[in-house]
Short mmCIF file of C-alpha atoms and ligand atoms in Angstrom, two decimals:
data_model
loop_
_atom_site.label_atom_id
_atom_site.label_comp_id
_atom_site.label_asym_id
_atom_site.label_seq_id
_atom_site.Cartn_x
_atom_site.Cartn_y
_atom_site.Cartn_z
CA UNK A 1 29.70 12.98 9.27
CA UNK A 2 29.67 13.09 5.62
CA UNK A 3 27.00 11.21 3.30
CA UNK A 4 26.94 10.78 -0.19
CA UNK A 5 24.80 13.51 -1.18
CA UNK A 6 27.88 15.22 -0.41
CA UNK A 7 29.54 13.61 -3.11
CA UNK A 8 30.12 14.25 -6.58
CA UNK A 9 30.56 10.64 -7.76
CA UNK A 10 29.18 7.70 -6.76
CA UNK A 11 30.57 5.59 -3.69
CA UNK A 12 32.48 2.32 -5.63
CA UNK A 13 33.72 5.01 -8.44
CA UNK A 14 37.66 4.43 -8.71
CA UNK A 15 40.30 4.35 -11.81
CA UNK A 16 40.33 0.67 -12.00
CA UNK A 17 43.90 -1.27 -13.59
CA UNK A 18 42.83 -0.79 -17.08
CA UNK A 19 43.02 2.89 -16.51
CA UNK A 20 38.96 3.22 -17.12
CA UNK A 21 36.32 5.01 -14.62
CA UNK A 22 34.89 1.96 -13.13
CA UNK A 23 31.58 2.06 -11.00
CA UNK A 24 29.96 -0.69 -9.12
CA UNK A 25 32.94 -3.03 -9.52
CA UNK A 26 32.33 -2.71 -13.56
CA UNK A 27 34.07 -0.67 -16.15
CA UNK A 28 32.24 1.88 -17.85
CA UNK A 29 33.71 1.24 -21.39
CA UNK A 30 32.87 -2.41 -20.56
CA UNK A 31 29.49 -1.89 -19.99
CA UNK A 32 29.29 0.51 -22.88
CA UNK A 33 30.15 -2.53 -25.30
CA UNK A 34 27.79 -4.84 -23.46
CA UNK A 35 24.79 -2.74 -23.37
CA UNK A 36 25.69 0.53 -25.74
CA UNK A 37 25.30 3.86 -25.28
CA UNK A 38 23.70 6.16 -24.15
CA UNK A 39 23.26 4.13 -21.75
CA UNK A 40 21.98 4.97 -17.47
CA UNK A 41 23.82 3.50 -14.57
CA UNK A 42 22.51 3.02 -11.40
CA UNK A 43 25.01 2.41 -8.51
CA UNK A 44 23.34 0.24 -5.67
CA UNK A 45 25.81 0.42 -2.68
CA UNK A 46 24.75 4.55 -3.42
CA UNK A 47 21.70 4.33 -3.30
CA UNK A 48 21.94 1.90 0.27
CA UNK A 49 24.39 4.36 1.67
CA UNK A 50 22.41 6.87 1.39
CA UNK A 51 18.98 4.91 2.80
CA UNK A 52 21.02 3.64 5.43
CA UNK A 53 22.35 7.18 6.37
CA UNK A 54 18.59 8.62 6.47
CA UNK A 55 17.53 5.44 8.40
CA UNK A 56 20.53 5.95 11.29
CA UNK A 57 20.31 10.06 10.93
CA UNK A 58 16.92 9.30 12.05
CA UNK A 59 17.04 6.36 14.47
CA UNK A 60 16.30 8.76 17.34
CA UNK A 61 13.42 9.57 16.15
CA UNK A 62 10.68 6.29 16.33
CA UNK A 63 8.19 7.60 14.63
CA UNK A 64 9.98 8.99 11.82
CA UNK A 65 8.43 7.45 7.88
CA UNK A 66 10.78 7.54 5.26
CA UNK A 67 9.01 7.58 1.68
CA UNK A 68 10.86 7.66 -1.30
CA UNK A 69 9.58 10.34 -3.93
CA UNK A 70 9.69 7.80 -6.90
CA UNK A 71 9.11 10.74 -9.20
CA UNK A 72 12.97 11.52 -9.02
CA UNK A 73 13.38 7.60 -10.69
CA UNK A 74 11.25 4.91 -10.89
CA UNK A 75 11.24 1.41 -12.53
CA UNK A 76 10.45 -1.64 -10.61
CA UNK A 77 13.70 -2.28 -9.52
CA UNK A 78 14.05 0.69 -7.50
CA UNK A 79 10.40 -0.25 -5.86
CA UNK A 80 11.88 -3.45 -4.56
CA UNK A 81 15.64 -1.87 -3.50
CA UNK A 82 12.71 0.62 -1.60
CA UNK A 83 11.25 -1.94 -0.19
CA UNK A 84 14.27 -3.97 1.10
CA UNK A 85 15.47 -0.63 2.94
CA UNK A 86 11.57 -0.13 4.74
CA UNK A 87 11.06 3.18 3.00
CA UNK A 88 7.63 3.72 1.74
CA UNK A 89 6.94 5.61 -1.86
CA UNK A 90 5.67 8.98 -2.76
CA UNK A 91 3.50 8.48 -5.69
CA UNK A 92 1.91 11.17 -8.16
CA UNK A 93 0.47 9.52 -10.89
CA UNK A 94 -1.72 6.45 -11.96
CA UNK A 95 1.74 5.26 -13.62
CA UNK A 96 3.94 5.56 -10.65
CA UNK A 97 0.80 3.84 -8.74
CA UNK A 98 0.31 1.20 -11.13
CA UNK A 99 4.11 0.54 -11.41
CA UNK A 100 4.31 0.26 -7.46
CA UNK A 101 1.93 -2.14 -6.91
CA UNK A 102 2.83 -4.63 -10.20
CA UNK A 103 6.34 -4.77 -8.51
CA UNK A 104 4.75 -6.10 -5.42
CA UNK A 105 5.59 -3.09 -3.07
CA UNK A 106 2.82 -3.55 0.04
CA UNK A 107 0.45 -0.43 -0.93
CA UNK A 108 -0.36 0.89 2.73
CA UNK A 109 3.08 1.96 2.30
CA UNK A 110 2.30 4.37 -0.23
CA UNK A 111 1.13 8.24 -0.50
CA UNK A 112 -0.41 9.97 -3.23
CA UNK A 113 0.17 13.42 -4.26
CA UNK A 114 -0.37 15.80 -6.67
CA UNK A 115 -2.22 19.03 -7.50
CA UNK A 116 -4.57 17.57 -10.07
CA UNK A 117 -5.37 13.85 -9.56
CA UNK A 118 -8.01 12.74 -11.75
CA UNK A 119 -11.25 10.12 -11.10
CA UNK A 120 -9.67 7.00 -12.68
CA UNK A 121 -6.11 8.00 -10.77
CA UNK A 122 -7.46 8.14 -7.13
CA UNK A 123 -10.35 5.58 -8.69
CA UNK A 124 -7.42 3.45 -9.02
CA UNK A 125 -5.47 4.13 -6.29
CA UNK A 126 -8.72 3.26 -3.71
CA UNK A 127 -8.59 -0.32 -5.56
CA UNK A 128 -5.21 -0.86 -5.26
CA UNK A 129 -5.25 0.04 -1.40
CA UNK A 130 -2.86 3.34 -1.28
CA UNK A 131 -2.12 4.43 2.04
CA UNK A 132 -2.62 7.89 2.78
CA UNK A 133 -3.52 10.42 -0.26
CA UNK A 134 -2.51 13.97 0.27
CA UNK A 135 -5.46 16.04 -0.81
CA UNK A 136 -4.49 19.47 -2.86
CA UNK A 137 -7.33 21.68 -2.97
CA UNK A 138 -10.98 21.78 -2.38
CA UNK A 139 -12.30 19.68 -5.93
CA UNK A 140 -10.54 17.10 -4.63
CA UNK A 141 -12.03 16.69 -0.95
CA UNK A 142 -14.82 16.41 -2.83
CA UNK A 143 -14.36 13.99 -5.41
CA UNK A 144 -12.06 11.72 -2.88
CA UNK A 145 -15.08 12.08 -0.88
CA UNK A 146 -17.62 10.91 -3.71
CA UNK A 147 -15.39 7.95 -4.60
CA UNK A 148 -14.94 6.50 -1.48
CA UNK A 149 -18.38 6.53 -0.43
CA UNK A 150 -18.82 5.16 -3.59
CA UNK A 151 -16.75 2.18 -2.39
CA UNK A 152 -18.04 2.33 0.94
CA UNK A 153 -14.78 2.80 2.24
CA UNK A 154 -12.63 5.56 4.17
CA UNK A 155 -9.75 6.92 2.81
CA UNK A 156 -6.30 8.83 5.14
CA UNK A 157 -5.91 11.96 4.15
CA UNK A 158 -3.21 14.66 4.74
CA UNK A 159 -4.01 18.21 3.84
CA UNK A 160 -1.54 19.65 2.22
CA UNK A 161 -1.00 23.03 2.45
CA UNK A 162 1.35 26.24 0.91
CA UNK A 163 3.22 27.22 4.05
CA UNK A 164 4.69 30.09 2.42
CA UNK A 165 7.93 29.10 2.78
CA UNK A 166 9.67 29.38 -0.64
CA UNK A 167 13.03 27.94 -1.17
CA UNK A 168 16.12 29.12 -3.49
CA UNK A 169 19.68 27.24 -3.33
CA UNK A 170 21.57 29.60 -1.24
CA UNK A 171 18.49 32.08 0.22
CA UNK A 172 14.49 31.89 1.04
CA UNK A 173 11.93 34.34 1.78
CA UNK A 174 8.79 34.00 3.62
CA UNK A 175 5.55 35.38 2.83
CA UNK A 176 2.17 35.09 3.74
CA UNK A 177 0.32 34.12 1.01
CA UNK A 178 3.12 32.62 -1.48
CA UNK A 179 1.74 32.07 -5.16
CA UNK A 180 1.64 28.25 -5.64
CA UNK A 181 -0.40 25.52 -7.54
CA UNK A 182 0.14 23.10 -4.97
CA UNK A 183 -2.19 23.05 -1.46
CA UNK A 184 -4.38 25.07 1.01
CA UNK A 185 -3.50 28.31 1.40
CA UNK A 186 -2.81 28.75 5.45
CA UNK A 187 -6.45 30.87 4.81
CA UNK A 188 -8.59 27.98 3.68
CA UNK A 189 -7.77 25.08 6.19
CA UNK A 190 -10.48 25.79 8.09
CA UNK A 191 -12.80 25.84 5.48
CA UNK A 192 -11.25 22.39 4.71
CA UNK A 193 -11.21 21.78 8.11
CA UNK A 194 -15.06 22.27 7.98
CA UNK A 195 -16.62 20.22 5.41
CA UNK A 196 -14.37 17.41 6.29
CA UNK A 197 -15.80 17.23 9.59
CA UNK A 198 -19.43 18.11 8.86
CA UNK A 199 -19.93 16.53 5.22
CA UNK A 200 -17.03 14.68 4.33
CA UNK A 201 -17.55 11.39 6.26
CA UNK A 202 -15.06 8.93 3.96
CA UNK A 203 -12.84 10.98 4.36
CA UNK A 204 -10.13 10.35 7.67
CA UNK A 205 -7.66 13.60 8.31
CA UNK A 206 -4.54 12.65 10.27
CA UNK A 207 -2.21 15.60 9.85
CA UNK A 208 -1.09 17.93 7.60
CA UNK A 209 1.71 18.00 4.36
CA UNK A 210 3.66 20.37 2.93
CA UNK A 211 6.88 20.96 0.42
CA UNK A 212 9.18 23.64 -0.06
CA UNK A 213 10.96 22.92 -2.83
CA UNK A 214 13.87 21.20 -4.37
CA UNK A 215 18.05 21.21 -4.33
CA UNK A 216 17.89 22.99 -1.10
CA UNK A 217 21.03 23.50 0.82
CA UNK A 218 19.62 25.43 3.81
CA UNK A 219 19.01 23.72 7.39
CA UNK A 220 16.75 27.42 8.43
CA UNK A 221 14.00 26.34 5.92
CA UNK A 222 13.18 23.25 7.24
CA UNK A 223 12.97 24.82 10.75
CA UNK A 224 10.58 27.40 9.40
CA UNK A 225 8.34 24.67 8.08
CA UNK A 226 7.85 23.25 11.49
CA UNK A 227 7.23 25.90 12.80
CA UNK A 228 4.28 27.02 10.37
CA UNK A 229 3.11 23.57 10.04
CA UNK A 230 3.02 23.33 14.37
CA UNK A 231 1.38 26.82 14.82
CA UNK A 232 -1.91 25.23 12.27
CA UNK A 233 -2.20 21.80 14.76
CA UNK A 234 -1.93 23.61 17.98
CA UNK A 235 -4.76 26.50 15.60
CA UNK A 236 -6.65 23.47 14.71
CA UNK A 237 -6.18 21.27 18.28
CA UNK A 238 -7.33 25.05 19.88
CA UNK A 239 -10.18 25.84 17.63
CA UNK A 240 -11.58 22.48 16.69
CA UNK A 241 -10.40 19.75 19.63
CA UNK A 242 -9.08 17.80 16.36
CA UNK A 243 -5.38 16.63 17.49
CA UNK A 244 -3.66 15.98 13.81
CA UNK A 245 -0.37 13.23 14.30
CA UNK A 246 1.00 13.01 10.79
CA UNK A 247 3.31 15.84 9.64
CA UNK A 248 5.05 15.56 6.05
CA UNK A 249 7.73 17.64 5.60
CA UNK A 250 8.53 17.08 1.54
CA UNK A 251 11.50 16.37 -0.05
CA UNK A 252 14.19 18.62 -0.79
CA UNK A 253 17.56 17.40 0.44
CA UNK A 254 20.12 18.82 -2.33
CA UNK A 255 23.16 17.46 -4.13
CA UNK A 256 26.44 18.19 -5.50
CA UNK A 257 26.17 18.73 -9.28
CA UNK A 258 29.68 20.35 -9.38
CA UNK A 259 32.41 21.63 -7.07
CA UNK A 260 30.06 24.91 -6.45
CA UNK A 261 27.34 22.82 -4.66
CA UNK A 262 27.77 23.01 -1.00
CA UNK A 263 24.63 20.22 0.09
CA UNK A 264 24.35 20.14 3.93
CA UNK A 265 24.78 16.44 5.17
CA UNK A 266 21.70 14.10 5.75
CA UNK A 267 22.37 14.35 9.92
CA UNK A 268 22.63 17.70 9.40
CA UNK A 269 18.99 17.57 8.24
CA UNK A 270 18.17 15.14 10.38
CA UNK A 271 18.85 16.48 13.42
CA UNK A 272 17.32 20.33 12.23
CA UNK A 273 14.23 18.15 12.07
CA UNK A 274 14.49 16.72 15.22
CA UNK A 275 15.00 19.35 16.66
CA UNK A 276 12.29 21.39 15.89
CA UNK A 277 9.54 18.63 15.96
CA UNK A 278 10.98 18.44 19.93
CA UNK A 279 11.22 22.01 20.34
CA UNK A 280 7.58 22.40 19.24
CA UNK A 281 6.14 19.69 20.54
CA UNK A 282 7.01 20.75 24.38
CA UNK A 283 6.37 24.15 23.82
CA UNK A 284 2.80 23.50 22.24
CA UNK A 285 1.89 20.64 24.61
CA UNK A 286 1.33 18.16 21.86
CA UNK A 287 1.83 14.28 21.68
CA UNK A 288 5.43 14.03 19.72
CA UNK A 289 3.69 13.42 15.87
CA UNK A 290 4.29 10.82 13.14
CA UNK A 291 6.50 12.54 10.90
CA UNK A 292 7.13 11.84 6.95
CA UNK A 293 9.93 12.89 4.67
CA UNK A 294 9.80 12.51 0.79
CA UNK A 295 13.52 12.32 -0.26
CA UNK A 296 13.62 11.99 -4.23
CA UNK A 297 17.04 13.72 -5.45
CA UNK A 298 19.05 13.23 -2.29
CA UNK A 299 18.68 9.37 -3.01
CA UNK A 300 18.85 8.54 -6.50
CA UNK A 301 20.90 11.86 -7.83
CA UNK A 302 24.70 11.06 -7.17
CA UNK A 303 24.21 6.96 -7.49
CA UNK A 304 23.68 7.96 -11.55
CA UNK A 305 25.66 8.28 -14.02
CA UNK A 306 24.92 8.16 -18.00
CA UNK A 307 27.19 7.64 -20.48
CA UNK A 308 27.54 8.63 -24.31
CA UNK A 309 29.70 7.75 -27.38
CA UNK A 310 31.26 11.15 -28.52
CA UNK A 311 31.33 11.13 -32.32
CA UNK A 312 31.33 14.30 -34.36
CA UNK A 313 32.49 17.78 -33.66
CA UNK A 314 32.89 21.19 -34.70
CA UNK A 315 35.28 24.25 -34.28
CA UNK A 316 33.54 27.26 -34.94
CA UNK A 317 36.38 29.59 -36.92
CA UNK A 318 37.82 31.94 -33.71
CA UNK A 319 34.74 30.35 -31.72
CA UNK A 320 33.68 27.35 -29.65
CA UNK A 321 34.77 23.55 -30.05
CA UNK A 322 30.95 21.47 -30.33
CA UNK A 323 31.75 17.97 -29.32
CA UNK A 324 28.14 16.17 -29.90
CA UNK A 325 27.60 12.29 -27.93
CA UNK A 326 24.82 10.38 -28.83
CA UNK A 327 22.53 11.14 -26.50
CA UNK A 328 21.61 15.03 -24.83
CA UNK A 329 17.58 16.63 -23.96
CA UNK A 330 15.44 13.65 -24.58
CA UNK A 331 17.67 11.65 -21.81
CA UNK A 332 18.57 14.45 -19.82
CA UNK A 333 16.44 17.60 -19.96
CA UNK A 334 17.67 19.52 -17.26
CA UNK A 335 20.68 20.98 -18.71
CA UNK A 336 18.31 22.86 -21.00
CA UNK A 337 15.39 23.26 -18.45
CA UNK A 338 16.96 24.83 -16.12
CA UNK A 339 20.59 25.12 -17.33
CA UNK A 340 21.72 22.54 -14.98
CA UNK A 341 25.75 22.07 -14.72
CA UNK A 342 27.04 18.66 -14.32
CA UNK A 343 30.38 17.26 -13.74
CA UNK A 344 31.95 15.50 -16.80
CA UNK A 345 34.75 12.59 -17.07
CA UNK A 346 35.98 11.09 -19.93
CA UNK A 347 35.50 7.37 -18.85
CA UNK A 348 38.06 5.92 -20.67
CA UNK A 349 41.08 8.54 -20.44
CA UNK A 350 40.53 9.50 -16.40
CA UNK A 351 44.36 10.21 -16.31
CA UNK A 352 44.54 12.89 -18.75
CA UNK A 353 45.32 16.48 -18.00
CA UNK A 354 42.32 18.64 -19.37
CA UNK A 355 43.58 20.65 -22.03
CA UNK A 356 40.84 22.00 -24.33
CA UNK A 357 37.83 23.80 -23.57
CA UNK A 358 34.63 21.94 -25.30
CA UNK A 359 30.97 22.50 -25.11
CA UNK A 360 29.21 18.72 -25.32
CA UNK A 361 26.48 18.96 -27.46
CA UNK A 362 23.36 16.63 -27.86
CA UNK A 363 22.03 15.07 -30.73
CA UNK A 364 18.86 16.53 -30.70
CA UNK A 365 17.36 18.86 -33.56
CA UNK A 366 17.25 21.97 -31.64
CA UNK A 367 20.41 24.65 -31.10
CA UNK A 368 19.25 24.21 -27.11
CA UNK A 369 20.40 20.80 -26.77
CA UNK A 370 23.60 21.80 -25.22
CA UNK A 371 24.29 19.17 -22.36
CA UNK A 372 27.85 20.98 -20.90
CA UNK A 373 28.79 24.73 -22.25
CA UNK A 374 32.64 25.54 -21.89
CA UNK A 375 33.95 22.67 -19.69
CA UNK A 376 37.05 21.65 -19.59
CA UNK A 377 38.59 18.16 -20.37
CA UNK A 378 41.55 16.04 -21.81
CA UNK A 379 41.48 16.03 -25.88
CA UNK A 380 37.90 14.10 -26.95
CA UNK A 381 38.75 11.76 -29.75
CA UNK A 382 35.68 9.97 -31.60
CA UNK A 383 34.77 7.17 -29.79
CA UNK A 384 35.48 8.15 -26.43
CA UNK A 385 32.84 7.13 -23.67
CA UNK A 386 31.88 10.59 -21.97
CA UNK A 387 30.57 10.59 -18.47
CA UNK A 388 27.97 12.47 -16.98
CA UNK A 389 27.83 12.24 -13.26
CA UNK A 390 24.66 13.09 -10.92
CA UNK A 391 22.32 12.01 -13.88
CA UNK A 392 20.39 9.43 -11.29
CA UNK A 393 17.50 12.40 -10.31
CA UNK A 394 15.28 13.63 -12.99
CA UNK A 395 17.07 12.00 -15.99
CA UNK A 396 15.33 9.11 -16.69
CA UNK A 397 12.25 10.34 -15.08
CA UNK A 398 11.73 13.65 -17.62
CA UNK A 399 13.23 11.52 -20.59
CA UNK A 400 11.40 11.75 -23.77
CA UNK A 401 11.14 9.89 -27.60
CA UNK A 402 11.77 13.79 -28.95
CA UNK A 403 13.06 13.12 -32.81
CA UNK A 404 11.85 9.64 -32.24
CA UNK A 405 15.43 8.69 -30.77
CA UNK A 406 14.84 5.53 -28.66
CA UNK A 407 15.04 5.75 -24.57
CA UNK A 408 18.12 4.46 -23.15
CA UNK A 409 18.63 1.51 -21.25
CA UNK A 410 19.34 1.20 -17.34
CA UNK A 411 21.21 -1.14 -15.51
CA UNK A 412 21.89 -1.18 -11.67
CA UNK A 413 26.02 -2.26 -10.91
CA UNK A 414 26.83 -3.68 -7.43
CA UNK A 415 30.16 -6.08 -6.62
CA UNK A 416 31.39 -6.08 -10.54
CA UNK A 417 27.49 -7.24 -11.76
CA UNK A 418 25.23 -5.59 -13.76
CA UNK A 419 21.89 -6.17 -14.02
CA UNK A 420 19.60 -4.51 -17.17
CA UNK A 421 16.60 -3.03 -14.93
CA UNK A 422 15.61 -0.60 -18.16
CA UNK A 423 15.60 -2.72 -21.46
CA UNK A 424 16.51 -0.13 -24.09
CA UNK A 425 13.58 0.84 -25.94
CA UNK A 426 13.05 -0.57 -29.45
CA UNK A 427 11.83 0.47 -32.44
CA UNK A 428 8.68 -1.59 -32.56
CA UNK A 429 8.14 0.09 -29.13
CA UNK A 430 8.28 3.06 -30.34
CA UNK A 431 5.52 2.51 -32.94
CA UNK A 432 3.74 0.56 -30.71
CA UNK A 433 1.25 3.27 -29.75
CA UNK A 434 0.97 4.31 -33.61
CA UNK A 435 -2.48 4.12 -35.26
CA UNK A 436 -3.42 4.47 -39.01
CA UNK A 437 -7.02 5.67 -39.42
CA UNK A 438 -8.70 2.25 -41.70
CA UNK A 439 -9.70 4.98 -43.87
CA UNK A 440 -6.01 5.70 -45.17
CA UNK A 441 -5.09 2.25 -45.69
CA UNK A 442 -7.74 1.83 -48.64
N1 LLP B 501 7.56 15.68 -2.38
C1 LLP B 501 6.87 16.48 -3.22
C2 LLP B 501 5.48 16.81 -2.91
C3 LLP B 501 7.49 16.98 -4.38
O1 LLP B 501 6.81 17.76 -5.20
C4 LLP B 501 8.85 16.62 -4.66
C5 LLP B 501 9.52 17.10 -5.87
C6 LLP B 501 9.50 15.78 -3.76
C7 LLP B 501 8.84 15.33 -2.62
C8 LLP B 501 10.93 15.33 -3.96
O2 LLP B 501 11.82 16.39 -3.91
P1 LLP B 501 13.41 16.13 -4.00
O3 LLP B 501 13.84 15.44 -2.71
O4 LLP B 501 13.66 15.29 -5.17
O5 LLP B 501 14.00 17.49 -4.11
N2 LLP B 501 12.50 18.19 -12.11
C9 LLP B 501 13.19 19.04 -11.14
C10 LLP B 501 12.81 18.69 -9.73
C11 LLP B 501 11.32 18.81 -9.49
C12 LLP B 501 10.93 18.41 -8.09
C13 LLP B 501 9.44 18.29 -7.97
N3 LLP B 501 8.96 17.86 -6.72
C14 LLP B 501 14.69 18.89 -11.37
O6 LLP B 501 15.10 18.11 -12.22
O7 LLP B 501 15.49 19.58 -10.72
#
C-alpha cells in the first residue's frame, strides 16, 4: 500500500474551480493575499496520514514507540498535532526542550539527543522531567552522572552508539569503525558498559540507540542495524548478565523531492523492522524489546509547501532566464546545502503547458542562492505565486535572518481553514536581541 511519503504533493492538493493549486481546502493565491508571501504551509490531513500509516504499519508490533524527530519542524502546534496522534518527540536542544514542554506535551514522552549537550541543556531537561536521554560519548556519562546525583535523582539512558552502518540514497557500505561525531564506537561500550555499572549509580541503562542517516530509500539498511544493534545485547546479556529492552532505530524514512525519488513505503519499513526484531529475537533467545523510531522528514516533508511572489528577472544574452521570488536560502537552505531539487508549480496558472526553461533565484545577496536551476514551467509573469513542494522537512527548521530579511510565517490548512501557527517575524523582532554598548550612546 502506498503512503504519502510516496507522494510528491500533499494529500488535499487539487486544481480547485478558480483554476488555482489549492491545499487543505484553501487556495494558495488566497492565502498568499491573506497572510503574504513567502509564506510556509503546513497540510494537516498529511501530516495525520502519515502518523496514522506509521501507527497501523506498526500495530503488530505492541511495543513499538513512535517519537517524532521535532528537529525536521517544530513550533508548538506540531507538539500538540504530536501529541493528539500518541507519538512521543525526539529532542536535541534546550530550545526544542523548552518549546515541548511550554506547549504542554507530557515530558516522559520525550528523548534527548545530541552529540554535545551542554550543563544548563540536560540541567534543564532533568527539571523539566525528560524521559530517556540518549548519552553520546563518555563526557557526557559523566556529567549526566554529576547532575543527577546532584538532584538526587536517576536518569534513563540509551547508549547510543556508531553501528557502522553508513547510508547513501541508492547504496551503503559497512565498515567497522565508520568515522562519525555521533556515539560509542562498537569498541568502547564496554568501557561504557563499565563505569555505568561500577561508578555511575544515577545513571539507569535500558538499551541501546543508533542512526544511520537521512533520505534513505533502502529496506537492507535497516536490517543491518538490527542486526549490529542485536549482536551488542546478546555481547552485553553474555558478558555482563545486563538484559538491555529499549532499541532505537533513528529516523531516516525518505521522500519524494521529484519524479527521480523512489522512497520505499512506510509498511515496507515497517514490516523490514519487524521482521528482523522477530528474526533476532528467536534466534538470540531474548525477550521481544521495546523498540523506538525517530521519523522527522518522512512526516513533516511532503505535508509542506512554501510559496513566493515572483517579481524580477533576467535573461542572460545567449544564457539562462533568472526568475528571482521573494524568498530563497534564509527560508530554505537546502537547495544550496546540499543542492537539493524540488518540484515547482506555478500556483496560480496549474493548467499551463511549461514552455520556458527558468532557473528561480532567491533574493539573497549571494550568487548561491539559487532555489531551482533549469526547471521547466509555463511563462512566469511578475506576480505569479510560485510553489515549492516538499518544503515541510528542514525548511523552517534551518531558516535564518541572513540580510536581515524577516522569517516567514506558517500556517497549518485542514477542511478550507487556516490557522497562523508561525506569526511572521517583525521588524522589532528582529532588533529585539540588538544591544548598543551605553558607551556609544553618549
Ligand atoms: N534521529 C536522529 C538521531 C537524527 O540525527 C535525525 C536526523 C533523525 C532522527 C531524523 O531523521 P529523518 O527521519 O528526518 O531523516 N538537514 C538535513 C537532514 C539532517 C538530518 C539530521 N538528523 C536535510 O535537510 O536533509
Amino acid at each position: 500500500m502506498n503512503t504519502a511519503n510516496q507522494e510528491i504533493k500533499p494529500v488535499t492538493t487539487r486544481i480547485n474551480e478558480n483554476g488555482n493549486i489549492e491545499i487543505g481546502g484553501c487556495d494558495l493565491i488566497e492565502l498568499a493575499n491573506e497572510y503574504a508571501t513567502p509564506l510556509y504551509i503546513f497540510d494537516e490531513a498529511t501530516i495525520r496520514s502519515i502518523t496514522k500509516s506509521y501507527k497501523d504499519a506498526f500495530k503488530n508490533y505492541p511495543k513499538m514507540r513512535m517519537m517524532y524527530a521535532s528537529k525536521a519542524f517544530m513550533t508548538k502546534a506540531m507538539c500538540k498535532i504530536m501529541a493528539q496522534e500518541g507519538f512521543g518527540l525526539d529532542l536535541c536542544s534546550g530550545g526544542e526542550i523548552y518549546t515541548a514542554q511550554s506547549s504542554g506535551f507530557d515530558m516522559s514522552k520525550t528523548l534527548f539527543n545530541g552529540n554535545n549537550k551542554s550543563y544548563d541543556e540536560l540541567n534543564m531537561a532533568l527539571d523539566l522531567g525528560i524521559g530517556t536521554v540518549s548519552v553520546d560519548n563518555f563526557f557526557e556519562l559523566a556529567l549526566l552522572n554529576d547532575i543527577a546525583k546532584s538532584k538526587n535523582k536517576t536518569v534513563r539512558i540509551l547508549l547510543r552508539i556508531t553501528p557502522g552502518i553508513e547510508c547513501h540514497t541508492h547504496e551503503y557500505i559497512q565498515t567497522g569503525h565508520l568515522d562519525s561525531k555521533f556515539g560509542f564506537d562498537l569498541t568502547q561500550i564496554d568501557e561504557a558498559l563499565e563505569l555505568i555499572r561500577d561508578e555511575y549509580i544515577n545513571l539507569h541503562l535500558v538499551g541501546l540507540h543508533a542512526h544511520i542517516g537521512s533520505q534513505i530509500f533502502e529496506k537492507q539498511v535497516y536490517y543491518d542495524e538490527v542486526d549490529v544493534i542485536f549482536n551488542e545485547i546478546k555481547r552485553i546479556k553474555d558478558k555482563y548478565n545486563i538484559e538491555l529492552s529499549e532499541i532505537n532505530l533513528g529516523g531516516g524514512l525518505g521522500i519524494k523531492y521529484t519524479e527521480e525519488d523512489k522512497p520505499i513505503s512506510i509498511y515496507e519499513i515497517a514490516n523490514t523492522i519487524i521482521d528482523s526484531i522477530r528474526t533476532h529475537a528467536q534466534k538470540y533467545n531474548i525477550d521481544e524489546p521495546y523498540v523506538f523510531i525517530e521519523p522527522g522528514r518522512s512526516i513533516v516533508g511532503t505535508a509542506g509547501v512554501t510559496i513566493y511572489t515572483a517579481g524580477s528577472s533576467k535573461k542572460v544574452p545567449n544564457g539562462r532566464k533568472y526568475q528571482a521570488v521573494d524568498g530563497g536560502m534564509a527560508d530554505n537552505a537546502r537547495p544550496s546545502l546540499y543542492q537539493a531539487k524540488y518540484t515547482v508549480e506555478i500556483a496560480n496558472k496549474p493548467n499551463e503547458k511549461p514552455v520556458e526553461k527558468v532557473t528561480i533565484a532567491g533574493r539573497f545577496c549571494e550568487s548561491g542562492d539559487i532555489l531551482a536551476k533549469d526547471i521547466v514551467l509555463p511563462e512566469i509573469e511578475e506576480g505569479d505565486i510560485i510553489c515549492f513542494y516538499n518544503t515541510g522537512a528542514y525548511g523552517y527548521s534551518m531558516s535564518s535572518n541572513y540580510n536581515r530579511v524577516l522569517k516567514p510565517a506558517a500556517v497549518l490548512v485542514n477542511n478550507g481553514k487556516s490557522d497562523i501557527i508561525i506569526n511572521r517575524q517583525t521588524y522589532a523582532q528582529l532588533c529585539e536581541s540588538d544591544v548598543i554598548p551605553d558607551r556609544m550612546n553618549g
